PDB file of C-alpha atoms in Angstrom:
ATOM      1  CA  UNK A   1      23.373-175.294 -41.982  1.00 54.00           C
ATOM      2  CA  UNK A   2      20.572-172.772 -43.255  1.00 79.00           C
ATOM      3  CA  UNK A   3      20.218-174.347 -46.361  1.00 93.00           C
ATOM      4  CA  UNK A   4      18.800-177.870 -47.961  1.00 96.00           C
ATOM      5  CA  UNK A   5      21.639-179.946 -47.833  1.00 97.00           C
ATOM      6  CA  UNK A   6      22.453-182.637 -50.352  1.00 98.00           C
ATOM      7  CA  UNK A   7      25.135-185.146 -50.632  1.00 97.00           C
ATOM      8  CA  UNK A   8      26.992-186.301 -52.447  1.00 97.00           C
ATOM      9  CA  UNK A   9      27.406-183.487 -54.904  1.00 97.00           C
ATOM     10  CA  UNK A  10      28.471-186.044 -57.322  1.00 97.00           C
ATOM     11  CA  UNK A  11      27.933-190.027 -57.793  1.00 98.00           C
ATOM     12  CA  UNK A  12      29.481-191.956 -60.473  1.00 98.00           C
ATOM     13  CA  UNK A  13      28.564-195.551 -60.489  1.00 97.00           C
ATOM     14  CA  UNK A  14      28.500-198.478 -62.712  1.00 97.00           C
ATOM     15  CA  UNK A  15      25.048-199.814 -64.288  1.00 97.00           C
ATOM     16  CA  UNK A  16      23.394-202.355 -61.842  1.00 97.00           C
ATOM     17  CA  UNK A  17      24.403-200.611 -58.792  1.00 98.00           C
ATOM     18  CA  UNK A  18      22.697-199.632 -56.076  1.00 98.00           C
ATOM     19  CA  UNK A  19      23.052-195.914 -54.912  1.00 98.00           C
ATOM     20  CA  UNK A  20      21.596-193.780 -52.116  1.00 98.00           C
ATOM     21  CA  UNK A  21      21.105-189.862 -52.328  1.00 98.00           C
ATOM     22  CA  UNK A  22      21.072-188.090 -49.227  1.00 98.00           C
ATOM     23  CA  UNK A  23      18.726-184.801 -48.445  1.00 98.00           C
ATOM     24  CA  UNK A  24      19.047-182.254 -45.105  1.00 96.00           C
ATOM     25  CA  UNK A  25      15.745-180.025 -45.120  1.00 95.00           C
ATOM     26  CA  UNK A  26      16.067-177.182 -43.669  1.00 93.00           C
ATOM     27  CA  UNK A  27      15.130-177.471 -39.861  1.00 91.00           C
ATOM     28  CA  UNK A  28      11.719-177.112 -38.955  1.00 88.00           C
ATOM     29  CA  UNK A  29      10.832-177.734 -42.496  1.00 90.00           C
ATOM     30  CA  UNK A  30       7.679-180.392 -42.920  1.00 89.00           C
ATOM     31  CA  UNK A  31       7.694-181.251 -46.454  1.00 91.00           C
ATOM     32  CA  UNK A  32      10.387-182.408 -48.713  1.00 94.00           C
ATOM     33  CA  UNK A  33       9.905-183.100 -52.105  1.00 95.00           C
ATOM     34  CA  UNK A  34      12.804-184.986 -54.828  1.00 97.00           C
ATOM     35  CA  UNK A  35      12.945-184.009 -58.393  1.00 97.00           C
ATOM     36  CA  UNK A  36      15.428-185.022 -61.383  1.00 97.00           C
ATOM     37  CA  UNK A  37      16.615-183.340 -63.945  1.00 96.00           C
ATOM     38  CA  UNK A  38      18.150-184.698 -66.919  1.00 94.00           C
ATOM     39  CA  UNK A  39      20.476-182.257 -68.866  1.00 89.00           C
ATOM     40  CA  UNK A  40      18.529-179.636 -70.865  1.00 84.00           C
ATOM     41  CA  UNK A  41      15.408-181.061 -69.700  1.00 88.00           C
ATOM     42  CA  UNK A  42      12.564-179.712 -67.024  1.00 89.00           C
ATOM     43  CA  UNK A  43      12.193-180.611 -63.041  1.00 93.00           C
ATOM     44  CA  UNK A  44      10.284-184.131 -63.130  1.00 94.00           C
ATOM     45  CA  UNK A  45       8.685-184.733 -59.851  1.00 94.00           C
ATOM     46  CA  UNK A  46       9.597-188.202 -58.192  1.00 97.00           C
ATOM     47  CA  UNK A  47       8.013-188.584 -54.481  1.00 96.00           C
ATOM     48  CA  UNK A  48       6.380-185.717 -51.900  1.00 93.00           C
ATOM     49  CA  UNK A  49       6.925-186.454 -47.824  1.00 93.00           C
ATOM     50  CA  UNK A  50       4.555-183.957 -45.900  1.00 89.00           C
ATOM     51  CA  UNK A  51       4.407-184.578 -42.222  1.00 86.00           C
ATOM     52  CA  UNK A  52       3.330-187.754 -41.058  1.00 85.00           C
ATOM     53  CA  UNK A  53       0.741-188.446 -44.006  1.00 88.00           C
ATOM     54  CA  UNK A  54       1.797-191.031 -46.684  1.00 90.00           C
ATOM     55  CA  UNK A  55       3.972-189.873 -49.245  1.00 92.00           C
ATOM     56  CA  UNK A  56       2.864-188.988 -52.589  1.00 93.00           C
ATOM     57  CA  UNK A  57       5.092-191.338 -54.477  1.00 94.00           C
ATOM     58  CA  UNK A  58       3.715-190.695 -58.254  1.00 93.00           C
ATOM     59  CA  UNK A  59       6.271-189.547 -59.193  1.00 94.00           C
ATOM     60  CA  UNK A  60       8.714-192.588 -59.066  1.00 97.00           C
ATOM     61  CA  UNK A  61       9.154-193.950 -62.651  1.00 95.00           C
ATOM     62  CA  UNK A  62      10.012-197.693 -61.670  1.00 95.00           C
ATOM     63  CA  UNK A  63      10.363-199.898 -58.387  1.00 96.00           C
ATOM     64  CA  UNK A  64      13.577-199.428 -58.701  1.00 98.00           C
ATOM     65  CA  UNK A  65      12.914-196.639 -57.210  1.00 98.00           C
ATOM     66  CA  UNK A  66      11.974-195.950 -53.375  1.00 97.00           C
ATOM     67  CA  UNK A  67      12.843-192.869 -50.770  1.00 97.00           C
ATOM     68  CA  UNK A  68      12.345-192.668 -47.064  1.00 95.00           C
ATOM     69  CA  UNK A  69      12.336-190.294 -44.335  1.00 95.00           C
ATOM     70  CA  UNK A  70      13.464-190.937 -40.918  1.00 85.00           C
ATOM     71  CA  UNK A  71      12.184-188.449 -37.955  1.00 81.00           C
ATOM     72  CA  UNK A  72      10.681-186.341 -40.298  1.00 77.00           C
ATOM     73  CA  UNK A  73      13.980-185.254 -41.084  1.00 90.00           C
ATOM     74  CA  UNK A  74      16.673-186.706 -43.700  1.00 95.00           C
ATOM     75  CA  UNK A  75      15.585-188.420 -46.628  1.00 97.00           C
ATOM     76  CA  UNK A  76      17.406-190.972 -48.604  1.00 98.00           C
ATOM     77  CA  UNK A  77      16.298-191.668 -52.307  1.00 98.00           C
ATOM     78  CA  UNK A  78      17.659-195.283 -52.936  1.00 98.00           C
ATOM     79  CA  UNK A  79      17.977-196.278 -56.940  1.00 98.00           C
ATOM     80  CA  UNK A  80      18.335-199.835 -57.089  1.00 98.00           C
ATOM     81  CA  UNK A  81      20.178-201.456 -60.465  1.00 98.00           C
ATOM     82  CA  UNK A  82      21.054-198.233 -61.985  1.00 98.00           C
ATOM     83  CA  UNK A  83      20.484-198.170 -65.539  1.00 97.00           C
ATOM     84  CA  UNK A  84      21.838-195.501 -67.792  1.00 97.00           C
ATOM     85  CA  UNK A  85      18.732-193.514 -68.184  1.00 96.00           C
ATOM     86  CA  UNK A  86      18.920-193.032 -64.523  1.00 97.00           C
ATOM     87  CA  UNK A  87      21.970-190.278 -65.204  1.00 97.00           C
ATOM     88  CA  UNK A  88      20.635-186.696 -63.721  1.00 97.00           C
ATOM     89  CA  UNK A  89      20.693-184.584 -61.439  1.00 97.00           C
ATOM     90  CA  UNK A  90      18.770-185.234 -58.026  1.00 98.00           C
ATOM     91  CA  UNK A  91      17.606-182.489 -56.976  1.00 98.00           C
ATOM     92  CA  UNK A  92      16.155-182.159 -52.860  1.00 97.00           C
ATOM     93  CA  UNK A  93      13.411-179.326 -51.805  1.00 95.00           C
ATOM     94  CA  UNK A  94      12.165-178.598 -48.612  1.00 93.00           C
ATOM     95  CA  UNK A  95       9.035-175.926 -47.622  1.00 89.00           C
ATOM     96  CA  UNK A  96       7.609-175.434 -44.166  1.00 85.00           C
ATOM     97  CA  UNK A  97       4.261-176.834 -44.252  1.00 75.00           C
ATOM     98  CA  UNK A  98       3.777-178.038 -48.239  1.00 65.00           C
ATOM     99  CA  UNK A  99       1.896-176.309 -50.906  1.00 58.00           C
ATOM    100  CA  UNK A 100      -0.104-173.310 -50.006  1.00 58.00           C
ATOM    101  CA  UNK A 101       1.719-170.927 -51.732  1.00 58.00           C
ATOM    102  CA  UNK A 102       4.974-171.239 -50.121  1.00 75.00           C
ATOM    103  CA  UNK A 103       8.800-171.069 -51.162  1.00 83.00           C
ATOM    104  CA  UNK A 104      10.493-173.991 -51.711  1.00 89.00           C
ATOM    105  CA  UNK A 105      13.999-174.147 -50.547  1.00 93.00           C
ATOM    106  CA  UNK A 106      16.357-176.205 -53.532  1.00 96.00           C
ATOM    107  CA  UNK A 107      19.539-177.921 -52.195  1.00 97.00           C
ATOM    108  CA  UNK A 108      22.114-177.967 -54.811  1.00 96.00           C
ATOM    109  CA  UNK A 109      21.588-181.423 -56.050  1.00 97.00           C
ATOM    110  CA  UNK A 110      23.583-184.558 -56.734  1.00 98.00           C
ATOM    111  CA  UNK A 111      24.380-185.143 -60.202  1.00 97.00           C
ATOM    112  CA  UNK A 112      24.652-188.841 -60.773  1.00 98.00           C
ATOM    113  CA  UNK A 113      26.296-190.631 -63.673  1.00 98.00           C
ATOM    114  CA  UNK A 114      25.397-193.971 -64.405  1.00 97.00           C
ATOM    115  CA  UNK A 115      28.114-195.842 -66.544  1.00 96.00           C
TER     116      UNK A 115
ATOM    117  CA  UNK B   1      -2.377-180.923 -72.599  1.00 65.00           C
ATOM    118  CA  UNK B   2       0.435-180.507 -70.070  1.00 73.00           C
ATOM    119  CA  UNK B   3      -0.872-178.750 -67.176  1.00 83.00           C
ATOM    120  CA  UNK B   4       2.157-176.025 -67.922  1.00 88.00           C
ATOM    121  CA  UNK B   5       3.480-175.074 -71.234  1.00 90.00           C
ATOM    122  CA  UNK B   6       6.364-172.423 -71.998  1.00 92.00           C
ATOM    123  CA  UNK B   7       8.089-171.887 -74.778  1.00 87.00           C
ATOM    124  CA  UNK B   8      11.333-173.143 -74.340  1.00 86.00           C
ATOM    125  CA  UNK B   9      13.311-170.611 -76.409  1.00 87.00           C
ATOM    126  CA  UNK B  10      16.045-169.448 -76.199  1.00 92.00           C
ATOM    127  CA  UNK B  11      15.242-166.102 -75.723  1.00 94.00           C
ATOM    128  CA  UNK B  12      18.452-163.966 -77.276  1.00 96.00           C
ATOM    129  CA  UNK B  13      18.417-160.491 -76.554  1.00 97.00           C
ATOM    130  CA  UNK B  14      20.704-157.775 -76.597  1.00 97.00           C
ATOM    131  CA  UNK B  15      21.510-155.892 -72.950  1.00 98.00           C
ATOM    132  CA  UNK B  16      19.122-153.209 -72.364  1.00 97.00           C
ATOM    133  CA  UNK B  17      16.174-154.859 -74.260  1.00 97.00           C
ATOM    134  CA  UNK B  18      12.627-155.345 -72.679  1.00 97.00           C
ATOM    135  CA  UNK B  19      11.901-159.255 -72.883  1.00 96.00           C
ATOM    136  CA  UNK B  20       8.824-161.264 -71.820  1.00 94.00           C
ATOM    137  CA  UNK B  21       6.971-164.546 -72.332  1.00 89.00           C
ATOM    138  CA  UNK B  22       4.476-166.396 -70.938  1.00 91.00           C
ATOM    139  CA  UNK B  23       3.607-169.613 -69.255  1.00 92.00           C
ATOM    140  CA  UNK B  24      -0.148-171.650 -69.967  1.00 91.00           C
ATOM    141  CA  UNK B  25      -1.719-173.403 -67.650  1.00 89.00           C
ATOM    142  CA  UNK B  26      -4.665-176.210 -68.089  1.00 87.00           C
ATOM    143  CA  UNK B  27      -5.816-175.653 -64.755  1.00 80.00           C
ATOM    144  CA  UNK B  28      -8.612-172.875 -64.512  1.00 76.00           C
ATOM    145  CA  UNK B  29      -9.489-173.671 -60.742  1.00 76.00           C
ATOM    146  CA  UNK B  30      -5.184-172.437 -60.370  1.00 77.00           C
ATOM    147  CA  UNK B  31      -5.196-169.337 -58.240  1.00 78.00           C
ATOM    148  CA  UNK B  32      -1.409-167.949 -57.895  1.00 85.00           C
ATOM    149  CA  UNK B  33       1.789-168.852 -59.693  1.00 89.00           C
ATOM    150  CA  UNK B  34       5.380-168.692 -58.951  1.00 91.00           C
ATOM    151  CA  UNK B  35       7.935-168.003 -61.431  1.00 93.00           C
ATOM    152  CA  UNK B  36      11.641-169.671 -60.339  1.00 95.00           C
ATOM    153  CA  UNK B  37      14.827-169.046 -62.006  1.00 96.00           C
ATOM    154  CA  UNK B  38      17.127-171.325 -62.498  1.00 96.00           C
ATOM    155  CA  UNK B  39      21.189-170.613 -63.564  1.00 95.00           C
ATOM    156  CA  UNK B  40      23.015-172.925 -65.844  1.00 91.00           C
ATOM    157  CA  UNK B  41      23.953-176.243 -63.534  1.00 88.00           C
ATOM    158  CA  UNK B  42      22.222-174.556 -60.528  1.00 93.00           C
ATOM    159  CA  UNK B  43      19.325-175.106 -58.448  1.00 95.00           C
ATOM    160  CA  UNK B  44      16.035-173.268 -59.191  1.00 95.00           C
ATOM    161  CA  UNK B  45      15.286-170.549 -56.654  1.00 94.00           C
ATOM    162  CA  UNK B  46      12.302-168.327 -56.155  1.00 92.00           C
ATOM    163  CA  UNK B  47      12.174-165.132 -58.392  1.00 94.00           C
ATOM    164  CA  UNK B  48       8.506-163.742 -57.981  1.00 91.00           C
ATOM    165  CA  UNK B  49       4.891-164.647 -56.601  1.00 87.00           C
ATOM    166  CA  UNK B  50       2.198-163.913 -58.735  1.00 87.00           C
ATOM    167  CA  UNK B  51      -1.224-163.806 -56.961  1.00 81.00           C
ATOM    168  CA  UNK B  52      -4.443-161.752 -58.179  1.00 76.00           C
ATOM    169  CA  UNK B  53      -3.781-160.129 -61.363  1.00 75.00           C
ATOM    170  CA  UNK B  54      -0.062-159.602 -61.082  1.00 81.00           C
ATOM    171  CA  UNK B  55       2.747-157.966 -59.497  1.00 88.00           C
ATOM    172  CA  UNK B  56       6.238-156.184 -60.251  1.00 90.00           C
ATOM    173  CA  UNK B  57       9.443-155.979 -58.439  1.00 91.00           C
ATOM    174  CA  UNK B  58      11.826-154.008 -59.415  1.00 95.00           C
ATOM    175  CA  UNK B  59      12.591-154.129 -63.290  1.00 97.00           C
ATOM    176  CA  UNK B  60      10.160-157.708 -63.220  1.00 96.00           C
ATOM    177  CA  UNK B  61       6.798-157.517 -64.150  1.00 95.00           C
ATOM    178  CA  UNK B  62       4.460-160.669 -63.882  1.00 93.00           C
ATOM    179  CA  UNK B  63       0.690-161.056 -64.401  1.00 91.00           C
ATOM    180  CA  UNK B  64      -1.798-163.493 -64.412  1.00 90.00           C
ATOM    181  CA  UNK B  65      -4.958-163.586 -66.986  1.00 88.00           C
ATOM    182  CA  UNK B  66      -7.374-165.578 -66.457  1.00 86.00           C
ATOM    183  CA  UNK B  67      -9.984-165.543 -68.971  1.00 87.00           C
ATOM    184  CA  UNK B  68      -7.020-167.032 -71.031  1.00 87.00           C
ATOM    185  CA  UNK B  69      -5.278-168.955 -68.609  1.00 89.00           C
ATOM    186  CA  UNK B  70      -1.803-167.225 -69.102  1.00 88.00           C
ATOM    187  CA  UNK B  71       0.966-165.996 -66.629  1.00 91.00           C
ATOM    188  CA  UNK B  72       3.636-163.523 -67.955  1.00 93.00           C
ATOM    189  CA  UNK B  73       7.289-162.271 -67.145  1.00 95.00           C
ATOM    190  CA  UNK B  74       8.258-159.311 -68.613  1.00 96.00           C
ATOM    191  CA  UNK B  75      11.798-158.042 -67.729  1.00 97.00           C
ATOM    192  CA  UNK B  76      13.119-154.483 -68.674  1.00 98.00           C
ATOM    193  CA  UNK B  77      16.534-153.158 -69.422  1.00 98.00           C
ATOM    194  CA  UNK B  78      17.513-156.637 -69.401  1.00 97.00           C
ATOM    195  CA  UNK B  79      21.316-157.227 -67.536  1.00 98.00           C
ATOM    196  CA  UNK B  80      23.879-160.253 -68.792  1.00 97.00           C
ATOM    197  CA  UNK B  81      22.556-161.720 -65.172  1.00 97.00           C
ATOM    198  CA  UNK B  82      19.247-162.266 -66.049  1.00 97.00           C
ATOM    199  CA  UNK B  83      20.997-165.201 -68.193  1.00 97.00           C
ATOM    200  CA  UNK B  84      18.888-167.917 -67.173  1.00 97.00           C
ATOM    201  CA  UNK B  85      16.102-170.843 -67.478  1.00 96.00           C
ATOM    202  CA  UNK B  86      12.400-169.466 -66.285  1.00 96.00           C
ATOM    203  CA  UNK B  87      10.529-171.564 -64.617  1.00 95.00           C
ATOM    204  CA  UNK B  88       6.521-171.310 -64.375  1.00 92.00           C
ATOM    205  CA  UNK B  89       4.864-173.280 -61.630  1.00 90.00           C
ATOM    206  CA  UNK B  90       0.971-172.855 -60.498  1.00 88.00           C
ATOM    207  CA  UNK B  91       0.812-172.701 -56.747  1.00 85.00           C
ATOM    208  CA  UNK B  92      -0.278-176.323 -55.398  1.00 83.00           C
ATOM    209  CA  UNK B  93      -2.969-177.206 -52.822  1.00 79.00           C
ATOM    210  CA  UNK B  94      -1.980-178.056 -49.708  1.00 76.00           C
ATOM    211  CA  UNK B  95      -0.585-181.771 -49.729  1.00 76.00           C
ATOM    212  CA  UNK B  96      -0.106-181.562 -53.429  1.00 81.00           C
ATOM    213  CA  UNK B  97       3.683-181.341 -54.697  1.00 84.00           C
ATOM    214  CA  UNK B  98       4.253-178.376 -57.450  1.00 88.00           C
ATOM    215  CA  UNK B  99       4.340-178.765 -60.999  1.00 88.00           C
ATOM    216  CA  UNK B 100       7.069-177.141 -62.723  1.00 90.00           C
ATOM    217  CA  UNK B 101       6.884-175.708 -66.096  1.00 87.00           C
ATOM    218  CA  UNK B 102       9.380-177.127 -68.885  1.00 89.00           C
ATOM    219  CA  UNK B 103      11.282-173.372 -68.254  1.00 93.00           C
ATOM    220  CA  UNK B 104      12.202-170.824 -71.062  1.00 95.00           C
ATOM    221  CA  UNK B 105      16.004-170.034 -71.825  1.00 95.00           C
ATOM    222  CA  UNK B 106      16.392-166.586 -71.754  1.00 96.00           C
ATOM    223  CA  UNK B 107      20.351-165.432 -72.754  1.00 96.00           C
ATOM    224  CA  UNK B 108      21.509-161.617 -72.440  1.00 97.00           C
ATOM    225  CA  UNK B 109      24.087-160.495 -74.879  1.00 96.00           C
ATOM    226  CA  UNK B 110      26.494-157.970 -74.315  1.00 95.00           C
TER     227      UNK B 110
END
């Protein structure tokens, strides 16, 4: 597709679970960064992929926390024990090269629900 | 401080109105910003650059000042589909990830 690419669109899961949230840059596209969004809130940065450097993981709030990304492609953000507080939406952006004044692409986001 | 700050409103005004606010940053070495939009239950997507001292498109004006470390979005004859959060974010280094601001509500009323 042309877009950023995010599934699934929604998770519902039950606290203590484990769930993985999928992201599909946009082809070609180096850097890929994950935010959340809690409802009525702001973007909060979580973890920054550029290249082949290390990611910037900062972000991450706990070590519950962790995200990879195969081939320089996909990424998977993996939340381990969901707790309630974890309920948000996920949201995936790609750019072509990473800072420097470029657009970031948004994919539409996975709104997760932690019971 | 925050290294953005925006009022988060909401901004009510009626259709046709002329509508800005601003966006502070703590960063003075910050050189260009980008303002995003953002739709109710959407995902944010690129409205304006702001580099130098400003820039308009179309019925959006944004600037930049410096000296007090301010970027501004004014929008005339406001429509119902400017309804939206406004998002302020300084323009990163390379290798950095961006920064967004908290947003300001803005709401359009017929």
């Amino acid at each position: 597709g042309a877009g950023v690419s995010q599934s699934p669109s929604n998770k519902v899961t039950e606290k203590g679970k484990d769930v993985e949230l999928r992201c599909d840059p946009i082809s070609g596209h180096t850097a890929l960064y994950w935010y959340r969004q809690s409802l009525g809130q702001g973007l909060e940065f979580l973890i920054y992929f550029q290249g082949n450097s290390a990611p910037d993981k900062s972000g991450l709030p706990s070590d519950r926390f962790s995200a990879e990304r195969t081939g320089g492609s996909v990424s998977t953000l993996t939340i381990q024990r969901t707790q309630q507080e974890d309920s948000a939406v996920y949201l995936c952006a790609s750019s072509l090269y990473g800072g420097g004044g470029e657009k970031l692409f948004f994919g539409s986001g996975t709104q997760l629900s932690v019971l | 401080r925050k290294e953005v700050e925006q009022d988060p409103g909401p901004f009510n005004v009626p259709e046709g109105a002329t509508v800005a606010f601003n966006c502070t940053y703590s960063n003075s070495a910050s050189q260009s910003f980008f303002w995003y939009r953002q739709d109710c239950r959407k995902e944010p997507k690129l409205l304006m650059s702001v580099y130098s001292s400003g820039n308009e498109d179309g019925r959006f004006t944004a600037q930049l000042n410096r000296a007090s470390q301010y970027i501004s979005l004014l929008i005339r004859d406001s429509k119902l589909s400017d309804s939206a959060t406004y998002l302020c974010v300084p323009r990163p280094n390379y290798g950095q990830n961006f920064v967004f601001g908290p947003g300001t509500r803005l709401s359009v009323l017929p």
